[in-house]
Structures are given as C-alpha cells and as structure tokens.
C-alpha cells in the first residue's frame, strides 16, 4: 500500500531527530514536565501529515504537472510554455510548506519584514528561474555558464545588503526547494523533456537548483529596499510553548486552504483549456488534493505545536549551558538530517546508476554525512562567533562553480540539484528553530546569525557530488587509457 510505504519513509527520516531529542532530554537539557510526550505527539502528526502529503503529491500533482509540461510544449508556442512555467513556479511556492514555516519563523525574529511581500518575491524568483531553466533546455544552453553568471551577480548584489537580510535571502532558496516544489517542478520538466526531439540525460537536472537561485535574488532586492531592520539582538520575551494543538487548528486549516486553492484552480483551468484528461484521472487527482489538504494540516499542526517550540527550547538551553556544546550538537544534527532525508537516498541511487557502480552508495552517503555534519558545525560556529556568512558561502560556491567546468555535463545539474533536495522539512522546522534559540542564548542577533543555516545544509552536498563527478571523470580516463570500456 502506497500510504504505508510513505509512512515508513517519513518515519525513517524523523526517527533520528526523535532519538537525539530524547537523549538530550535525558542526559543534557531536560525539557520540563510533559514536553517530551507533546514532542512525540507532534512527531506523530508530522509523520502522518508528511506521508499523506507526499502521497497526494504522487497521485495528484505529479501526473498533472507532467501532463501540463508535455501538452504546452506540444503547442510549439514558446511564449505559452514560458508563461506556464512562470505561473506554475509562483503558484507552487504559495502552497510550499517549507515557505510557510519560514514565513512564521521570520515574523517572530524580524518584524520589520513584511512576510506577505517576502513570500510574493520568493514566488516570483522561482517563477523567473523556472523560465530560465526552460529556455536552457529548449535552446540547449550551457547550465554551467548560467550558474557562473547567476552566482557572480548574486554575490555582487549581496555585498550591498544588510547582514539581517543576507542569511534569510540564502535560506529562502533552500526553503523554496521543498517537498512540494521539487517533485512538481521536476514533473513539469519531465513533461517538457519527453516532447523535446534533441534530449540528453543532463537536461533532466538543473531545474531545482535554478529554482533555488531565484528566491535569493528576490530577497536580496528586498534587502536593498529595506536597509534598516528592527530586529533586536538578544531580545527574548519567552520561549515558545509546545502543545495547544486545538487552538492552532482553525488558523492552520485556513492557511492550508489559502495555499492549495490557487494551485487547484490553476490545474482545473489547464484541464479545461488544454489537458482534457478523462474523468477517472481527474477523480484520482482530486483524491490527491484531499490527501494534500489533510497532510499539510497535520504537518503544520505538528510543526507549530511541537517541533518548532522544542527545537527552539533545546537550542536555547544548550546555548545557555555551554555555547561550545552547540558545535557538537550542530555536527550531529547535520549528519543525521542528511542521512535521514528520503530524497538523499534517491540521489545516491541516481549517482550509483549514472556512474555504473563506480561511485558506490556507501561512499557517497559517508561523504554527505561528513560534509553536512561539518556544515552544521560551521553554522553553530557562526552563531557563537558572529562571523559573516561570506566566509563560508563565497569559497564554497566559488569552488562549486569552478568544478562545474571540470566535471561531466551530467554531473553539473545533478551536483547543484543535490544541495537543493538535501534541505528538507527538518531543516526549515527543527534545525532552524534550534539555531534561533541558540542565537538568543549566546546573545547574538538571530536575524543575521541563525538564518543561513538552511543554505549551510544545501551547500555541502553540491560540493560532494561535484567532487565525486571529478573522480568519476578521472576513473573513465584511466579506463580509456587501459582500453577498457565503461
């Protein structure tokens, strides 16, 4: 049964977080009376919610996303295809759960930011770069040059933005490539690819990592228009409380309806004008949207009622107890998060298949765990010391862009996409709230220090897969010199 499979996948991804919180509660930072059972209850809601949500994506959104991409491409009207890509990019971000969570976190830390404007800019950024991704495939443009030019412009613009907006701008891209946007955009891209006459495997990658760039650009522009913020370092009125699920429920239902109705309406318009799918298929898609509604409702209930408050409380408690203990917990959090993310396991399977077994799954998993663990360590180091995010991001992405010109084309989009898929729901809920709590505890400014942790989770997998691509290229060269065919 599909739902049981999804429950197993999501349960596996969240179990390490449950184990870590339990150990911290027992031996390091007791959470207080009744908080741990509330956290377990919220984890149950998150697991069931994400499983229903992912099932809804599979049976509701993926088929219609792929069908829209293929049908609009067959019209051979580039304008219609680009308009559809931009529209889908905007609408899917409105419904993306990671963005909704990020919006709430920002509202609590930096009230100077209009979060409605923020979400609108993120959506427009995704729409713009989805258009660029379509143009790249249609006209067979070089993905590596798009990355090089985009990151050069992005970092140039970022030098003009206040620190309070910098981490958030980069995190917005990681949050935008969440559990709804990633499969829907990929399905749309697959639909386009199936109709293209000249197509290669490399064209199947790159859409997601391009979608990560767009929101960052958009929020950097917001930073230029909002030069001063009112975020107060160390200002803490009280740790958010866990529980109270029934009180949260009405607002969450309203939020989910507002998120899904534009997406449902868009799908219905395309069904009436272009797709004309039979009733049986539309009924299945309708059931998928019901799963989406139920899943998102339970997910937000669990995240807001338990995961985010407990993550905040643990980060604050550890930072208060001994700030350098944050380094060890950050290392551990990064490692277990990347290994428990289902999309990462899909990624390592892809790499092993593409390299015909030359890059083994255990090798890649180990490299990712070490890399993202180091990212978690560095993110906590930045919170403790207040080091600028530049010291970490510029060298990492400069190296990634250089490697893009040295590795096989197939690995270029795959490497950058891998960073996008590694920052799943746990990064935008538990880990980000942990970082915010830690920043308050050490007397930092969460607006400039805590935000940025999602992009830290994203950057290491990009470098890891790119380096593996370089190793694969050298292995192929050695085999060719020995007269061995791969």
CSV table of C-alpha atoms in Angstrom, one decimal:
chain,number,residue,atom,x,y,z
A,1,UNK,CA,0.0,0.0,0.0
A,2,UNK,CA,1.3,3.4,-1.0
A,3,UNK,CA,0.5,5.1,2.2
A,4,UNK,CA,2.4,2.5,4.3
A,5,UNK,CA,5.4,3.0,2.1
A,6,UNK,CA,5.3,6.7,2.6
A,7,UNK,CA,4.8,6.3,6.4
A,8,UNK,CA,8.0,4.1,6.5
A,9,UNK,CA,10.0,6.6,4.5
A,10,UNK,CA,8.9,9.6,6.6
A,11,UNK,CA,9.2,7.7,9.9
A,12,UNK,CA,12.7,6.7,9.0
A,13,UNK,CA,13.6,10.3,8.2
A,14,UNK,CA,12.3,11.7,11.5
A,15,UNK,CA,13.3,8.8,13.9
A,16,UNK,CA,16.9,10.1,14.3
A,17,UNK,CA,15.6,13.6,15.4
A,18,UNK,CA,13.4,11.8,17.9
A,19,UNK,CA,16.3,9.8,19.2
A,20,UNK,CA,18.5,12.9,19.5
A,21,UNK,CA,15.9,14.9,21.4
A,22,UNK,CA,15.3,12.0,23.8
A,23,UNK,CA,18.9,11.6,24.6
A,24,UNK,CA,19.4,15.4,25.1
A,25,UNK,CA,16.3,15.4,27.4
A,26,UNK,CA,17.6,12.5,29.5
A,27,UNK,CA,21.3,13.5,29.7
A,28,UNK,CA,21.8,17.1,28.8
A,29,UNK,CA,18.8,19.5,28.7
A,30,UNK,CA,15.6,18.3,30.5
A,31,UNK,CA,12.7,19.8,28.6
A,32,UNK,CA,10.3,20.2,31.6
A,33,UNK,CA,7.2,18.3,32.6
A,34,UNK,CA,5.1,16.9,29.8
A,35,UNK,CA,7.1,18.4,27.0
A,36,UNK,CA,8.6,15.2,25.7
A,37,UNK,CA,5.2,13.4,25.3
A,38,UNK,CA,4.0,16.5,23.5
A,39,UNK,CA,7.0,16.3,21.2
A,40,UNK,CA,6.3,12.7,20.5
A,41,UNK,CA,2.7,13.6,19.7
A,42,UNK,CA,3.8,16.3,17.3
A,43,UNK,CA,6.2,13.9,15.7
A,44,UNK,CA,3.3,11.5,15.0
A,45,UNK,CA,1.4,14.3,13.4
A,46,UNK,CA,4.3,15.4,11.3
A,47,UNK,CA,5.0,11.8,10.2
A,48,UNK,CA,1.3,11.1,9.2
A,49,UNK,CA,1.0,14.5,7.7
A,50,UNK,CA,4.1,14.3,5.5
A,51,UNK,CA,3.1,10.7,4.4
A,52,UNK,CA,-0.3,11.9,3.3
A,53,UNK,CA,1.1,15.0,1.7
A,54,UNK,CA,3.7,13.0,-0.3
A,55,UNK,CA,1.0,10.5,-1.3
A,56,UNK,CA,-1.1,13.4,-2.5
A,57,UNK,CA,1.9,14.8,-4.5
A,58,UNK,CA,2.4,11.4,-6.2
A,59,UNK,CA,-1.2,10.8,-7.2
A,60,UNK,CA,-2.4,14.3,-7.6
A,61,UNK,CA,0.3,16.8,-8.6
A,62,UNK,CA,2.9,14.8,-10.4
A,63,UNK,CA,0.6,13.4,-13.2
A,64,UNK,CA,-0.9,16.8,-13.9
A,65,UNK,CA,2.4,18.6,-13.7
A,66,UNK,CA,4.0,16.3,-16.2
A,67,UNK,CA,0.9,16.5,-18.4
A,68,UNK,CA,0.9,20.3,-18.4
A,69,UNK,CA,4.6,20.4,-19.3
A,70,UNK,CA,4.2,17.9,-22.2
A,71,UNK,CA,0.9,19.4,-23.5
A,72,UNK,CA,2.1,23.0,-23.5
A,73,UNK,CA,5.4,22.0,-25.2
A,74,UNK,CA,3.5,20.2,-28.0
A,75,UNK,CA,1.8,23.5,-28.9
A,76,UNK,CA,5.2,24.7,-30.0
A,77,UNK,CA,4.4,28.1,-28.6
A,78,UNK,CA,7.4,29.3,-26.6
A,79,UNK,CA,5.6,32.2,-25.1
A,80,UNK,CA,2.9,29.9,-23.8
A,81,UNK,CA,5.5,27.5,-22.3
A,82,UNK,CA,7.4,30.3,-20.6
A,83,UNK,CA,4.2,31.8,-19.2
A,84,UNK,CA,3.1,28.4,-17.9
A,85,UNK,CA,6.5,27.8,-16.2
A,86,UNK,CA,6.4,31.2,-14.5
A,87,UNK,CA,2.8,30.8,-13.4
A,88,UNK,CA,3.5,27.3,-12.0
A,89,UNK,CA,6.6,28.5,-10.2
A,90,UNK,CA,4.7,31.2,-8.5
A,91,UNK,CA,1.6,29.2,-7.5
A,92,UNK,CA,3.6,26.2,-6.2
A,93,UNK,CA,5.6,28.4,-3.9
A,94,UNK,CA,2.4,29.8,-2.4
A,95,UNK,CA,1.5,26.2,-1.4
A,96,UNK,CA,5.0,25.1,-0.4
A,97,UNK,CA,5.0,24.1,3.3
A,98,UNK,CA,8.7,25.0,3.8
A,99,UNK,CA,8.0,28.6,2.8
A,100,UNK,CA,5.0,28.8,5.2
A,101,UNK,CA,7.2,27.6,8.1
A,102,UNK,CA,10.0,30.0,7.1
A,103,UNK,CA,7.4,32.9,7.0
A,104,UNK,CA,6.4,32.2,10.6
A,105,UNK,CA,10.0,32.0,11.8
A,106,UNK,CA,10.8,35.3,10.1
A,107,UNK,CA,7.8,37.0,11.6
A,108,UNK,CA,8.9,36.0,15.1
A,109,UNK,CA,12.5,37.2,14.7
A,110,UNK,CA,12.4,40.2,12.3
A,111,UNK,CA,9.1,42.1,12.4
A,112,UNK,CA,10.5,44.8,10.0
A,113,UNK,CA,10.0,42.4,7.1
A,114,UNK,CA,6.6,42.2,5.5
A,115,UNK,CA,6.3,38.4,5.2
A,116,UNK,CA,3.5,38.6,2.6
A,117,UNK,CA,5.8,40.7,0.4
A,118,UNK,CA,8.6,38.2,1.2
A,119,UNK,CA,6.6,35.2,0.0
A,120,UNK,CA,5.5,37.0,-3.1
A,121,UNK,CA,9.1,37.9,-4.0
A,122,UNK,CA,10.2,34.3,-3.4
A,123,UNK,CA,7.4,33.0,-5.7
A,124,UNK,CA,8.4,35.5,-8.4
A,125,UNK,CA,12.0,34.5,-8.1
A,126,UNK,CA,11.2,30.8,-8.5
A,127,UNK,CA,8.9,31.6,-11.5
A,128,UNK,CA,11.7,33.6,-13.2
A,129,UNK,CA,14.3,31.0,-12.8
A,130,UNK,CA,12.0,28.2,-13.9
A,131,UNK,CA,11.6,30.2,-17.1
A,132,UNK,CA,15.4,30.4,-17.4
A,133,UNK,CA,15.5,26.6,-16.8
A,134,UNK,CA,13.0,26.1,-19.7
A,135,UNK,CA,14.9,28.4,-22.0
A,136,UNK,CA,18.1,26.5,-21.2
A,137,UNK,CA,16.6,23.1,-22.2
A,138,UNK,CA,14.7,24.4,-25.3
A,139,UNK,CA,17.8,26.2,-26.7
A,140,UNK,CA,20.4,23.8,-25.3
A,141,UNK,CA,22.2,26.5,-23.3
A,142,UNK,CA,25.2,25.6,-21.1
A,143,UNK,CA,24.0,25.1,-17.5
A,144,UNK,CA,27.5,25.7,-16.1
A,145,UNK,CA,27.6,29.2,-17.6
A,146,UNK,CA,24.1,30.0,-16.2
A,147,UNK,CA,25.3,29.0,-12.7
A,148,UNK,CA,28.5,31.1,-13.1
A,149,UNK,CA,26.8,34.2,-14.3
A,150,UNK,CA,24.0,33.9,-11.7
A,151,UNK,CA,26.2,33.4,-8.7
A,152,UNK,CA,28.5,36.2,-9.8
A,153,UNK,CA,25.6,38.6,-10.0
A,154,UNK,CA,24.1,37.2,-6.8
A,155,UNK,CA,27.2,37.6,-4.7
A,156,UNK,CA,27.8,41.1,-6.2
A,157,UNK,CA,24.3,42.1,-5.1
A,158,UNK,CA,24.7,40.5,-1.7
A,159,UNK,CA,27.6,42.8,-0.8
A,160,UNK,CA,25.1,45.7,-0.8
A,161,UNK,CA,22.5,44.1,1.5
A,162,UNK,CA,22.4,44.5,5.3
A,163,UNK,CA,23.5,41.4,7.3
A,164,UNK,CA,20.0,40.9,8.8
A,165,UNK,CA,18.7,40.1,5.3
A,166,UNK,CA,21.6,38.1,4.0
A,167,UNK,CA,21.1,34.8,5.7
A,168,UNK,CA,17.4,34.9,5.1
A,169,UNK,CA,17.9,35.6,1.4
A,170,UNK,CA,20.0,32.4,1.0
A,171,UNK,CA,17.8,30.4,3.2
A,172,UNK,CA,14.7,31.3,1.1
A,173,UNK,CA,16.2,29.4,-1.8
A,174,UNK,CA,16.7,26.3,0.3
A,175,UNK,CA,13.2,26.5,1.7
A,176,UNK,CA,11.7,27.1,-1.7
A,177,UNK,CA,13.0,23.8,-3.0
A,178,UNK,CA,10.9,21.8,-0.6
A,179,UNK,CA,8.8,18.7,-0.6
A,180,UNK,CA,6.0,20.2,-2.8
A,181,UNK,CA,8.0,22.4,-5.2
A,182,UNK,CA,10.8,19.8,-6.0
A,183,UNK,CA,8.6,17.0,-7.3
A,184,UNK,CA,6.1,19.3,-9.1
A,185,UNK,CA,8.8,21.3,-10.9
A,186,UNK,CA,10.6,18.0,-11.8
A,187,UNK,CA,7.4,16.5,-13.2
A,188,UNK,CA,6.8,19.6,-15.2
A,189,UNK,CA,10.4,19.4,-16.5
A,190,UNK,CA,10.0,15.7,-17.4
A,191,UNK,CA,6.9,16.6,-19.4
A,192,UNK,CA,8.9,19.1,-21.4
A,193,UNK,CA,11.7,16.7,-21.9
A,194,UNK,CA,9.5,13.9,-23.3
A,195,UNK,CA,8.4,16.2,-26.2
A,196,UNK,CA,11.9,17.6,-27.0
A,197,UNK,CA,13.4,16.0,-30.1
A,198,UNK,CA,17.0,16.5,-29.0
A,199,UNK,CA,17.3,15.4,-25.4
A,200,UNK,CA,20.0,14.1,-23.2
A,201,UNK,CA,20.1,12.9,-19.6
A,202,UNK,CA,21.8,16.1,-18.4
A,203,UNK,CA,18.7,18.1,-19.3
A,204,UNK,CA,16.7,16.3,-16.7
A,205,UNK,CA,18.8,18.0,-14.0
A,206,UNK,CA,19.2,21.7,-13.1
A,207,UNK,CA,15.5,22.9,-12.7
A,208,UNK,CA,15.6,22.6,-8.9
A,209,UNK,CA,19.0,24.3,-8.3
A,210,UNK,CA,18.0,27.1,-10.6
A,211,UNK,CA,14.8,27.5,-8.6
A,212,UNK,CA,17.0,27.9,-5.5
A,213,UNK,CA,18.8,30.9,-7.0
A,214,UNK,CA,15.6,32.9,-7.9
A,215,UNK,CA,14.3,33.5,-4.3
A,216,UNK,CA,17.8,34.5,-3.1
A,217,UNK,CA,17.9,37.2,-5.8
A,218,UNK,CA,14.4,38.4,-5.0
A,219,UNK,CA,15.1,38.8,-1.3
A,220,UNK,CA,18.5,40.5,-1.9
A,221,UNK,CA,16.5,43.1,-3.9
A,222,UNK,CA,14.1,43.3,-0.9
A,223,UNK,CA,17.2,44.0,1.3
A,224,UNK,CA,18.1,46.9,-0.9
A,225,UNK,CA,14.7,48.4,-0.4
A,226,UNK,CA,14.8,47.7,3.4
A,227,UNK,CA,18.2,48.9,4.5
A,228,UNK,CA,17.3,49.1,8.2
A,229,UNK,CA,15.6,46.4,10.3
A,230,UNK,CA,14.2,46.4,13.9
A,231,UNK,CA,15.5,43.0,14.9
A,232,UNK,CA,17.0,43.3,18.4
A,233,UNK,CA,19.9,41.1,19.3
A,234,UNK,CA,19.2,39.0,22.3
A,235,UNK,CA,15.7,40.3,22.8
A,236,UNK,CA,13.6,37.4,24.1
A,237,UNK,CA,10.2,37.7,25.6
A,238,UNK,CA,9.8,34.0,26.3
A,239,UNK,CA,10.4,30.6,24.8
A,240,UNK,CA,7.5,29.5,22.6
A,241,UNK,CA,5.3,26.9,24.3
A,242,UNK,CA,4.7,23.4,22.9
A,243,UNK,CA,1.2,21.9,22.7
A,244,UNK,CA,-2.2,23.6,22.5
A,245,UNK,CA,-2.9,21.8,19.2
A,246,UNK,CA,-6.7,22.5,19.2
A,247,UNK,CA,-6.1,26.3,19.5
A,248,UNK,CA,-3.8,26.2,16.4
A,249,UNK,CA,-6.1,24.1,14.3
A,250,UNK,CA,-8.6,26.7,12.9
A,251,UNK,CA,-5.8,29.1,11.7
A,252,UNK,CA,-3.9,26.2,10.2
A,253,UNK,CA,-6.9,24.9,8.2
A,254,UNK,CA,-7.4,28.5,6.9
A,255,UNK,CA,-3.8,28.7,5.9
A,256,UNK,CA,-3.8,25.4,4.1
A,257,UNK,CA,-6.9,26.3,2.1
A,258,UNK,CA,-5.4,29.6,1.1
A,259,UNK,CA,-2.3,27.8,-0.1
A,260,UNK,CA,-3.9,25.0,-2.0
A,261,UNK,CA,-6.9,26.8,-3.7
A,262,UNK,CA,-4.7,28.7,-6.2
A,263,UNK,CA,-2.9,25.5,-7.2
A,264,UNK,CA,-6.1,23.6,-7.5
A,265,UNK,CA,-7.7,26.4,-9.6
A,266,UNK,CA,-4.7,26.5,-11.9
A,267,UNK,CA,-4.8,22.8,-12.5
A,268,UNK,CA,-8.5,23.0,-13.3
A,269,UNK,CA,-8.0,25.8,-15.8
A,270,UNK,CA,-5.4,23.8,-17.7
A,271,UNK,CA,-7.6,20.7,-17.6
A,272,UNK,CA,-10.5,22.7,-19.2
A,273,UNK,CA,-8.4,24.5,-21.7
A,274,UNK,CA,-5.7,22.1,-22.7
A,275,UNK,CA,-5.4,18.7,-21.0
A,276,UNK,CA,-8.9,17.2,-21.2
A,277,UNK,CA,-8.0,14.2,-19.1
A,278,UNK,CA,-10.7,11.6,-18.6
A,279,UNK,CA,-12.9,11.6,-15.5
A,280,UNK,CA,-11.1,8.7,-13.9
A,281,UNK,CA,-7.8,10.5,-13.9
A,282,UNK,CA,-9.3,13.7,-12.7
A,283,UNK,CA,-11.0,11.8,-9.8
A,284,UNK,CA,-7.6,10.4,-8.8
A,285,UNK,CA,-6.1,13.9,-8.9
A,286,UNK,CA,-9.0,15.2,-6.8
A,287,UNK,CA,-8.3,12.5,-4.2
A,288,UNK,CA,-4.7,13.5,-4.3
A,289,UNK,CA,-5.6,17.1,-3.4
A,290,UNK,CA,-7.7,15.8,-0.5
A,291,UNK,CA,-4.5,14.0,0.7
A,292,UNK,CA,-2.6,17.2,0.3
A,293,UNK,CA,-5.1,19.1,2.4
A,294,UNK,CA,-5.1,16.5,5.2
A,295,UNK,CA,-1.3,16.1,5.1
A,296,UNK,CA,-0.5,19.8,5.2
A,297,UNK,CA,-2.9,20.4,8.0
A,298,UNK,CA,-1.4,17.6,10.2
A,299,UNK,CA,2.2,18.7,9.2
A,300,UNK,CA,1.7,22.3,10.3
A,301,UNK,CA,-0.1,21.2,13.4
A,302,UNK,CA,2.8,19.0,14.5
A,303,UNK,CA,5.5,21.5,13.4
A,304,UNK,CA,3.9,24.5,15.1
A,305,UNK,CA,2.7,22.6,18.1
A,306,UNK,CA,5.8,20.7,18.9
A,307,UNK,CA,8.8,20.6,16.5
A,308,UNK,CA,9.5,24.3,16.3
A,309,UNK,CA,9.0,25.1,20.0
A,310,UNK,CA,11.0,22.1,21.2
A,311,UNK,CA,13.8,22.9,18.7
A,312,UNK,CA,13.9,26.4,20.0
A,313,UNK,CA,13.9,25.3,23.6
A,314,UNK,CA,16.8,22.8,23.1
A,315,UNK,CA,18.9,25.3,21.2
A,316,UNK,CA,18.3,27.9,23.8
A,317,UNK,CA,19.0,25.5,26.7
A,318,UNK,CA,22.3,24.2,25.2
A,319,UNK,CA,23.5,27.7,24.3
A,320,UNK,CA,22.8,28.9,27.9
A,321,UNK,CA,24.5,25.8,29.4
A,322,UNK,CA,27.7,25.9,27.3
A,323,UNK,CA,27.8,27.6,24.0
A,324,UNK,CA,30.6,25.3,22.6
A,325,UNK,CA,28.4,22.3,23.2
A,326,UNK,CA,26.4,23.7,20.3
A,327,UNK,CA,29.2,22.8,18.0
A,328,UNK,CA,28.9,19.1,18.8
A,329,UNK,CA,25.1,19.1,18.5
A,330,UNK,CA,25.3,21.0,15.2
A,331,UNK,CA,27.7,18.4,13.8
A,332,UNK,CA,25.4,15.6,14.9
A,333,UNK,CA,22.3,17.3,13.7
A,334,UNK,CA,23.8,17.9,10.2
A,335,UNK,CA,24.9,14.3,9.9
A,336,UNK,CA,21.7,12.6,10.9
A,337,UNK,CA,19.5,15.1,9.0
A,338,UNK,CA,21.1,14.4,5.6
A,339,UNK,CA,21.2,10.6,6.1
A,340,UNK,CA,17.5,10.6,7.1
A,341,UNK,CA,16.2,12.7,4.2
A,342,UNK,CA,14.4,10.3,1.7
A,343,UNK,CA,15.4,12.5,-1.3
A,344,UNK,CA,19.1,12.0,-0.4
A,345,UNK,CA,18.6,8.2,-0.8
A,346,UNK,CA,17.0,8.8,-4.2
A,347,UNK,CA,20.0,11.0,-5.1
A,348,UNK,CA,22.7,8.4,-4.1
A,349,UNK,CA,20.8,5.7,-6.1
A,350,UNK,CA,20.9,8.1,-9.1
A,351,UNK,CA,24.6,8.7,-8.8
A,352,UNK,CA,25.4,5.0,-8.4
A,353,UNK,CA,23.3,4.2,-11.5
A,354,UNK,CA,24.7,7.1,-13.6
A,355,UNK,CA,28.3,6.1,-12.8
A,356,UNK,CA,27.5,2.4,-13.4
A,357,UNK,CA,28.6,1.5,-9.9
A,358,UNK,CA,31.9,3.4,-10.0
A,359,UNK,CA,30.6,5.7,-7.2
A,360,UNK,CA,29.3,3.4,-4.5
A,361,UNK,CA,26.2,4.3,-2.4
A,362,UNK,CA,28.0,3.8,1.0
A,363,UNK,CA,30.9,6.0,-0.2
A,364,UNK,CA,28.5,8.8,-1.1
A,365,UNK,CA,26.4,8.5,2.0
A,366,UNK,CA,29.5,8.7,4.2
A,367,UNK,CA,30.8,11.8,2.3
A,368,UNK,CA,27.4,13.5,2.6
A,369,UNK,CA,27.1,12.7,6.3
A,370,UNK,CA,30.6,14.1,7.0
A,371,UNK,CA,30.1,17.1,4.7
A,372,UNK,CA,26.7,18.2,6.1
A,373,UNK,CA,27.9,17.4,9.7
A,374,UNK,CA,30.7,19.9,9.1
A,375,UNK,CA,28.2,22.4,7.7
A,376,UNK,CA,26.2,22.1,10.9
A,377,UNK,CA,29.3,22.6,13.0
A,378,UNK,CA,30.2,25.7,10.9
A,379,UNK,CA,26.7,27.1,11.2
A,380,UNK,CA,26.9,26.9,15.0
A,381,UNK,CA,30.4,28.4,14.9
A,382,UNK,CA,29.0,31.3,13.0
A,383,UNK,CA,26.3,31.8,15.7
A,384,UNK,CA,28.8,31.7,18.5
A,385,UNK,CA,31.4,34.0,16.9
A,386,UNK,CA,29.2,36.2,14.7
A,387,UNK,CA,31.5,35.6,11.7
A,388,UNK,CA,30.0,36.9,8.4
A,389,UNK,CA,28.3,34.3,6.2
A,390,UNK,CA,30.6,35.4,3.4
A,391,UNK,CA,33.5,33.5,4.9
A,392,UNK,CA,31.6,30.2,4.3
A,393,UNK,CA,29.4,30.7,1.2
A,394,UNK,CA,31.8,32.5,-1.1
A,395,UNK,CA,34.6,29.9,-1.1
A,396,UNK,CA,32.0,27.0,-1.2
A,397,UNK,CA,30.1,28.3,-4.2
A,398,UNK,CA,33.2,29.6,-6.0
A,399,UNK,CA,34.7,26.1,-5.8
A,400,UNK,CA,31.3,24.6,-6.9
A,401,UNK,CA,31.2,26.8,-10.0
A,402,UNK,CA,34.9,26.0,-10.9
A,403,UNK,CA,34.2,22.3,-10.5
A,404,UNK,CA,31.2,22.7,-12.8
A,405,UNK,CA,33.6,23.4,-15.7
A,406,UNK,CA,35.7,20.4,-14.9
A,407,UNK,CA,33.2,17.6,-14.4
A,408,UNK,CA,31.0,15.8,-17.0
A,409,UNK,CA,27.9,17.8,-18.0
A,410,UNK,CA,25.6,15.1,-16.5
A,411,UNK,CA,27.1,15.9,-13.0
A,412,UNK,CA,26.7,19.7,-13.3
A,413,UNK,CA,22.9,19.9,-12.7
A,414,UNK,CA,23.0,16.8,-10.6
A,415,UNK,CA,25.5,18.3,-8.2
A,416,UNK,CA,23.7,21.6,-7.7
A,417,UNK,CA,20.3,19.8,-7.5
A,418,UNK,CA,21.7,17.6,-4.7
A,419,UNK,CA,22.1,20.6,-2.5
A,420,UNK,CA,18.5,21.7,-3.1
A,421,UNK,CA,17.0,18.3,-2.2
A,422,UNK,CA,19.1,17.9,0.9
A,423,UNK,CA,17.4,20.7,2.8
A,424,UNK,CA,14.0,19.1,3.6
A,425,UNK,CA,11.3,19.8,6.1
A,426,UNK,CA,13.5,19.1,9.1
A,427,UNK,CA,15.9,21.9,8.1
A,428,UNK,CA,13.1,24.5,8.0
A,429,UNK,CA,11.4,23.4,11.2
A,430,UNK,CA,13.6,21.8,13.9
A,431,UNK,CA,17.1,22.8,12.8
A,432,UNK,CA,16.2,26.5,12.0
A,433,UNK,CA,14.3,26.9,15.3
A,434,UNK,CA,17.3,25.2,17.1
A,435,UNK,CA,19.6,27.8,15.5
A,436,UNK,CA,17.3,30.7,16.5
A,437,UNK,CA,17.1,29.5,20.1
A,438,UNK,CA,20.9,29.1,20.2
A,439,UNK,CA,21.4,32.6,18.8
A,440,UNK,CA,19.2,34.1,21.5
A,441,UNK,CA,21.1,32.2,24.2
A,442,UNK,CA,24.5,33.4,23.2
A,443,UNK,CA,23.3,37.0,23.0
A,444,UNK,CA,23.5,37.1,19.2
A,445,UNK,CA,21.2,38.5,16.6
A,446,UNK,CA,19.0,35.7,15.1
A,447,UNK,CA,18.1,37.8,12.1
A,448,UNK,CA,21.8,37.8,11.0
A,449,UNK,CA,23.2,34.8,12.7
A,450,UNK,CA,20.6,32.0,12.8
A,451,UNK,CA,19.2,32.5,9.3
A,452,UNK,CA,21.6,31.0,6.8
A,453,UNK,CA,21.6,27.5,8.4
A,454,UNK,CA,19.4,26.1,5.6
A,455,UNK,CA,21.9,27.1,2.9
A,456,UNK,CA,24.7,25.6,5.0
A,457,UNK,CA,22.8,22.3,4.8
A,458,UNK,CA,22.5,22.8,1.0
A,459,UNK,CA,26.0,23.8,0.1
A,460,UNK,CA,27.9,20.7,1.1
A,461,UNK,CA,26.1,18.1,-1.0
A,462,UNK,CA,26.7,20.3,-4.0
A,463,UNK,CA,30.5,20.1,-3.4
A,464,UNK,CA,30.4,16.4,-2.5
A,465,UNK,CA,28.6,15.4,-5.7
A,466,UNK,CA,30.8,17.7,-7.9
A,467,UNK,CA,33.9,16.1,-6.4
A,468,UNK,CA,32.6,12.7,-7.0
A,469,UNK,CA,31.9,13.7,-10.6
A,470,UNK,CA,35.5,14.7,-10.9
A,471,UNK,CA,36.6,11.4,-9.5
A,472,UNK,CA,34.3,9.6,-11.9
A,473,UNK,CA,35.8,11.6,-14.9
A,474,UNK,CA,39.3,10.6,-13.9
A,475,UNK,CA,38.2,6.9,-13.5
A,476,UNK,CA,36.8,7.0,-17.0
A,477,UNK,CA,40.0,8.5,-18.3
A,478,UNK,CA,42.1,5.7,-16.7
A,479,UNK,CA,39.8,3.1,-18.1
A,480,UNK,CA,40.1,4.6,-21.6
A,481,UNK,CA,43.9,4.6,-21.3
A,482,UNK,CA,43.8,0.9,-20.4
A,483,UNK,CA,41.4,0.2,-23.3
A,484,UNK,CA,38.5,-0.7,-21.0
A,485,UNK,CA,35.0,0.4,-21.9
A,486,UNK,CA,32.8,1.5,-19.0
